[in-house]
């Protein structure tokens, strides 16, 4: 019996540190020294996406949109936070930039879009674009603007914040763990860092 007690005690000692650490959060940061999350890189005549000087740089020289996506190391059913740190060479009220989420494929995804003083949320289904929500946001135009976008999952809701100010909360399931960023028009977007935080248990 003493042997059994010892074994149980030993098991508790082994399991307790695991359990004690279970409430901690896991943080992974992509700083673009190398392509940790395997973002799509491509170089075409009128658009490109790739790592340059410690940034992930999207360049567009046409009217469309250029974007890059990667699968995030998250469990979509648990709460998480994704922080995107952007450097926007030309922030104005003509071109949108922002975050792609719930990305299934090129024809099915959602976007949180920003430009000077406003945001909109867009749903693309079978290639058809629909604006869900739009509103004002405190975001000044200018050159080489640093903008931080936080995407936070809280239960069945997604919260989007810009420079620590909440822009919108939506009831939304995260079905796909592929996220990304994009820029519209003849424009450039530099991504400085993407930070992923996830609670190890709820």
mmCIF file of C-alpha atoms in Angstrom:
data_model
loop_
_atom_site.group_PDB
_atom_site.id
_atom_site.type_symbol
_atom_site.label_atom_id
_atom_site.label_comp_id
_atom_site.label_asym_id
_atom_site.label_seq_id
_atom_site.Cartn_x
_atom_site.Cartn_y
_atom_site.Cartn_z
ATOM 1 C CA UNK A 1 0.000 0.000 0.000
ATOM 2 C CA UNK A 2 2.878 2.303 0.819
ATOM 3 C CA UNK A 3 4.241 1.647 -2.684
ATOM 4 C CA UNK A 4 0.912 2.720 -4.224
ATOM 5 C CA UNK A 5 0.850 5.893 -2.132
ATOM 6 C CA UNK A 6 4.360 6.738 -3.283
ATOM 7 C CA UNK A 7 3.348 6.212 -6.874
ATOM 8 C CA UNK A 8 0.276 8.428 -6.528
ATOM 9 C CA UNK A 9 2.327 11.119 -4.827
ATOM 10 C CA UNK A 10 4.971 10.924 -7.530
ATOM 11 C CA UNK A 11 2.309 11.206 -10.226
ATOM 12 C CA UNK A 12 0.850 14.250 -8.506
ATOM 13 C CA UNK A 13 4.304 15.838 -8.369
ATOM 14 C CA UNK A 14 4.794 15.227 -12.072
ATOM 15 C CA UNK A 15 1.315 16.409 -13.068
ATOM 16 C CA UNK A 16 1.113 19.414 -10.793
ATOM 17 C CA UNK A 17 3.716 21.545 -12.608
ATOM 18 C CA UNK A 18 1.942 20.815 -15.897
ATOM 19 C CA UNK A 19 -1.381 21.824 -14.418
ATOM 20 C CA UNK A 20 0.109 24.867 -12.676
ATOM 21 C CA UNK A 21 1.409 26.103 -16.016
ATOM 22 C CA UNK A 22 -1.859 25.392 -17.788
ATOM 23 C CA UNK A 23 -3.269 28.857 -17.106
ATOM 24 C CA UNK A 24 -0.267 30.508 -18.708
ATOM 25 C CA UNK A 25 -0.438 31.887 -22.169
ATOM 26 C CA UNK A 26 1.697 30.902 -25.099
ATOM 27 C CA UNK A 27 3.255 33.781 -27.046
ATOM 28 C CA UNK A 28 4.892 33.411 -30.454
ATOM 29 C CA UNK A 29 6.245 36.434 -32.294
ATOM 30 C CA UNK A 30 6.984 36.663 -35.998
ATOM 31 C CA UNK A 31 9.603 39.394 -36.499
ATOM 32 C CA UNK A 32 10.418 38.539 -40.137
ATOM 33 C CA UNK A 33 14.076 37.771 -39.513
ATOM 34 C CA UNK A 34 13.065 34.554 -41.230
ATOM 35 C CA UNK A 35 9.690 33.388 -42.466
ATOM 36 C CA UNK A 36 8.571 31.660 -39.265
ATOM 37 C CA UNK A 37 4.878 31.313 -40.199
ATOM 38 C CA UNK A 38 5.570 30.653 -43.913
ATOM 39 C CA UNK A 39 3.834 33.716 -45.366
ATOM 40 C CA UNK A 40 3.131 33.618 -49.098
ATOM 41 C CA UNK A 41 6.058 35.242 -50.907
ATOM 42 C CA UNK A 42 5.799 36.163 -54.578
ATOM 43 C CA UNK A 43 7.386 38.585 -57.027
ATOM 44 C CA UNK A 44 5.422 39.595 -60.101
ATOM 45 C CA UNK A 45 5.688 42.512 -62.514
ATOM 46 C CA UNK A 46 3.067 44.701 -60.843
ATOM 47 C CA UNK A 47 2.898 43.297 -57.295
ATOM 48 C CA UNK A 48 5.111 41.522 -54.774
ATOM 49 C CA UNK A 49 5.167 40.168 -51.228
ATOM 50 C CA UNK A 50 8.291 39.182 -49.334
ATOM 51 C CA UNK A 51 10.772 39.830 -46.549
ATOM 52 C CA UNK A 52 12.947 42.939 -46.904
ATOM 53 C CA UNK A 53 15.148 44.443 -44.169
ATOM 54 C CA UNK A 54 13.237 42.814 -41.289
ATOM 55 C CA UNK A 55 9.787 43.723 -42.637
ATOM 56 C CA UNK A 56 7.290 41.724 -44.639
ATOM 57 C CA UNK A 57 6.623 44.111 -47.522
ATOM 58 C CA UNK A 58 3.575 44.153 -49.785
ATOM 59 C CA UNK A 59 3.983 46.244 -52.929
ATOM 60 C CA UNK A 60 1.208 46.990 -55.373
ATOM 61 C CA UNK A 61 1.428 48.977 -58.597
ATOM 62 C CA UNK A 62 -2.040 48.397 -59.906
ATOM 63 C CA UNK A 63 -5.657 49.078 -58.952
ATOM 64 C CA UNK A 64 -6.344 45.714 -57.331
ATOM 65 C CA UNK A 65 -5.370 44.309 -53.960
ATOM 66 C CA UNK A 66 -2.213 42.451 -52.966
ATOM 67 C CA UNK A 67 -2.289 40.176 -49.926
ATOM 68 C CA UNK A 68 -0.286 37.478 -48.149
ATOM 69 C CA UNK A 69 -1.647 34.866 -45.747
ATOM 70 C CA UNK A 70 -0.287 32.216 -43.392
ATOM 71 C CA UNK A 71 -1.692 29.674 -40.991
ATOM 72 C CA UNK A 72 -1.448 30.908 -37.406
ATOM 73 C CA UNK A 73 -0.297 28.587 -34.601
ATOM 74 C CA UNK A 74 -3.615 28.885 -32.747
ATOM 75 C CA UNK A 75 -6.575 26.758 -31.690
ATOM 76 C CA UNK A 76 -9.547 28.589 -33.198
ATOM 77 C CA UNK A 77 -12.002 27.338 -30.563
ATOM 78 C CA UNK A 78 -9.982 28.932 -27.722
ATOM 79 C CA UNK A 79 -9.545 32.618 -26.981
ATOM 80 C CA UNK A 80 -6.534 34.248 -28.608
ATOM 81 C CA UNK A 81 -4.995 37.603 -29.518
ATOM 82 C CA UNK A 82 -3.202 38.493 -32.736
ATOM 83 C CA UNK A 83 -1.301 41.782 -32.853
ATOM 84 C CA UNK A 84 -0.260 43.149 -36.246
ATOM 85 C CA UNK A 85 2.297 45.986 -36.244
ATOM 86 C CA UNK A 86 2.234 47.865 -39.535
ATOM 87 C CA UNK A 87 4.360 50.631 -41.006
ATOM 88 C CA UNK A 88 2.279 52.447 -43.624
ATOM 89 C CA UNK A 89 4.423 54.572 -45.963
ATOM 90 C CA UNK A 90 1.370 56.479 -47.281
ATOM 91 C CA UNK A 91 -1.672 56.473 -45.017
ATOM 92 C CA UNK A 92 -4.519 58.374 -46.698
ATOM 93 C CA UNK A 93 -8.266 58.342 -47.382
ATOM 94 C CA UNK A 94 -7.930 56.720 -50.813
ATOM 95 C CA UNK A 95 -6.517 53.237 -50.184
ATOM 96 C CA UNK A 96 -7.444 50.577 -47.681
ATOM 97 C CA UNK A 97 -5.010 48.262 -45.904
ATOM 98 C CA UNK A 98 -5.610 45.807 -43.100
ATOM 99 C CA UNK A 99 -6.094 42.266 -41.865
ATOM 100 C CA UNK A 100 -7.520 39.174 -43.595
ATOM 101 C CA UNK A 101 -9.291 36.640 -41.344
ATOM 102 C CA UNK A 102 -11.442 33.519 -41.662
ATOM 103 C CA UNK A 103 -9.510 32.825 -44.857
ATOM 104 C CA UNK A 104 -10.675 29.628 -46.562
ATOM 105 C CA UNK A 105 -9.374 30.331 -50.086
ATOM 106 C CA UNK A 106 -9.006 33.202 -52.570
ATOM 107 C CA UNK A 107 -12.783 33.365 -53.063
ATOM 108 C CA UNK A 108 -13.877 33.048 -49.412
ATOM 109 C CA UNK A 109 -12.518 35.204 -46.586
ATOM 110 C CA UNK A 110 -13.184 38.299 -44.482
ATOM 111 C CA UNK A 111 -11.276 41.580 -44.097
ATOM 112 C CA UNK A 112 -10.909 44.296 -41.502
ATOM 113 C CA UNK A 113 -10.045 47.319 -43.650
ATOM 114 C CA UNK A 114 -8.537 50.643 -42.563
ATOM 115 C CA UNK A 115 -7.837 54.001 -44.116
ATOM 116 C CA UNK A 116 -7.550 57.513 -42.716
ATOM 117 C CA UNK A 117 -10.410 58.082 -40.215
ATOM 118 C CA UNK A 118 -12.485 55.027 -41.135
ATOM 119 C CA UNK A 119 -12.793 51.240 -41.148
ATOM 120 C CA UNK A 120 -14.995 48.675 -42.799
ATOM 121 C CA UNK A 121 -15.522 44.946 -42.424
ATOM 122 C CA UNK A 122 -15.973 42.989 -45.614
ATOM 123 C CA UNK A 123 -17.148 39.453 -46.290
ATOM 124 C CA UNK A 124 -16.075 37.758 -49.543
ATOM 125 C CA UNK A 125 -18.133 34.685 -50.423
ATOM 126 C CA UNK A 126 -17.616 32.835 -53.719
ATOM 127 C CA UNK A 127 -15.764 35.940 -54.895
ATOM 128 C CA UNK A 128 -18.695 38.292 -54.173
ATOM 129 C CA UNK A 129 -17.734 41.206 -51.878
ATOM 130 C CA UNK A 130 -20.214 42.451 -49.273
ATOM 131 C CA UNK A 131 -19.590 45.231 -46.751
ATOM 132 C CA UNK A 132 -20.888 44.121 -43.334
ATOM 133 C CA UNK A 133 -20.044 47.077 -41.129
ATOM 134 C CA UNK A 134 -18.342 50.443 -41.446
ATOM 135 C CA UNK A 135 -17.589 53.273 -39.086
ATOM 136 C CA UNK A 136 -15.166 55.959 -37.922
ATOM 137 C CA UNK A 137 -11.802 55.265 -36.320
ATOM 138 C CA UNK A 138 -9.162 57.608 -34.920
ATOM 139 C CA UNK A 139 -6.417 57.167 -37.487
ATOM 140 C CA UNK A 140 -4.471 60.086 -38.886
ATOM 141 C CA UNK A 141 -3.060 60.114 -42.379
ATOM 142 C CA UNK A 142 0.584 60.846 -43.140
ATOM 143 C CA UNK A 143 3.869 59.288 -44.156
ATOM 144 C CA UNK A 144 5.476 56.282 -42.444
ATOM 145 C CA UNK A 145 2.652 55.888 -39.958
ATOM 146 C CA UNK A 146 2.922 53.108 -37.388
ATOM 147 C CA UNK A 147 -0.411 51.368 -36.862
ATOM 148 C CA UNK A 148 -1.150 48.483 -34.504
ATOM 149 C CA UNK A 149 -4.173 46.276 -35.148
ATOM 150 C CA UNK A 150 -5.291 43.816 -32.471
ATOM 151 C CA UNK A 151 -7.633 40.946 -33.320
ATOM 152 C CA UNK A 152 -8.976 39.331 -30.159
ATOM 153 C CA UNK A 153 -11.244 36.302 -29.853
ATOM 154 C CA UNK A 154 -13.422 36.399 -26.739
ATOM 155 C CA UNK A 155 -15.859 33.497 -26.686
ATOM 156 C CA UNK A 156 -18.088 33.787 -29.751
ATOM 157 C CA UNK A 157 -16.952 37.332 -30.503
ATOM 158 C CA UNK A 158 -14.106 38.949 -32.425
ATOM 159 C CA UNK A 159 -12.875 42.347 -31.236
ATOM 160 C CA UNK A 160 -10.816 44.596 -33.531
ATOM 161 C CA UNK A 161 -8.780 47.422 -31.996
ATOM 162 C CA UNK A 162 -6.633 50.057 -33.706
ATOM 163 C CA UNK A 163 -3.798 51.646 -31.710
ATOM 164 C CA UNK A 164 -5.336 50.373 -28.441
ATOM 165 C CA UNK A 165 -8.801 51.758 -29.238
ATOM 166 C CA UNK A 166 -11.625 49.315 -29.872
ATOM 167 C CA UNK A 167 -13.121 49.790 -33.349
ATOM 168 C CA UNK A 168 -15.706 47.004 -33.535
ATOM 169 C CA UNK A 169 -16.934 43.831 -31.799
ATOM 170 C CA UNK A 170 -18.612 41.207 -33.974
ATOM 171 C CA UNK A 171 -20.335 37.924 -33.175
ATOM 172 C CA UNK A 172 -18.158 35.636 -35.238
ATOM 173 C CA UNK A 173 -16.910 32.045 -35.232
ATOM 174 C CA UNK A 174 -13.321 31.603 -36.333
ATOM 175 C CA UNK A 175 -13.589 28.670 -38.709
ATOM 176 C CA UNK A 176 -10.164 28.978 -40.332
ATOM 177 C CA UNK A 177 -6.831 29.726 -38.667
ATOM 178 C CA UNK A 178 -5.318 31.346 -41.754
ATOM 179 C CA UNK A 179 -4.872 35.108 -41.348
ATOM 180 C CA UNK A 180 -3.061 37.706 -43.394
ATOM 181 C CA UNK A 181 -2.679 41.337 -44.423
ATOM 182 C CA UNK A 182 -3.366 43.312 -47.585
ATOM 183 C CA UNK A 183 -3.005 46.685 -49.284
ATOM 184 C CA UNK A 184 -5.115 48.208 -52.045
ATOM 185 C CA UNK A 185 -4.246 50.358 -55.024
ATOM 186 C CA UNK A 186 -0.818 51.703 -55.998
ATOM 187 C CA UNK A 187 0.593 51.376 -52.513
ATOM 188 C CA UNK A 188 3.048 49.722 -50.112
ATOM 189 C CA UNK A 189 2.475 48.114 -46.699
ATOM 190 C CA UNK A 190 5.277 47.022 -44.367
ATOM 191 C CA UNK A 191 4.563 44.549 -41.577
ATOM 192 C CA UNK A 192 6.985 44.874 -38.676
ATOM 193 C CA UNK A 193 5.698 42.131 -36.395
ATOM 194 C CA UNK A 194 2.869 39.661 -35.829
ATOM 195 C CA UNK A 195 2.401 38.468 -32.248
ATOM 196 C CA UNK A 196 0.231 35.461 -31.390
ATOM 197 C CA UNK A 197 -1.021 34.952 -27.825
ATOM 198 C CA UNK A 198 -3.164 32.038 -26.720
ATOM 199 C CA UNK A 199 -4.343 30.914 -23.321
ATOM 200 C CA UNK A 200 -3.276 27.305 -22.792
ATOM 201 C CA UNK A 201 -6.691 26.562 -21.268
ATOM 202 C CA UNK A 202 -9.912 28.494 -20.892
#
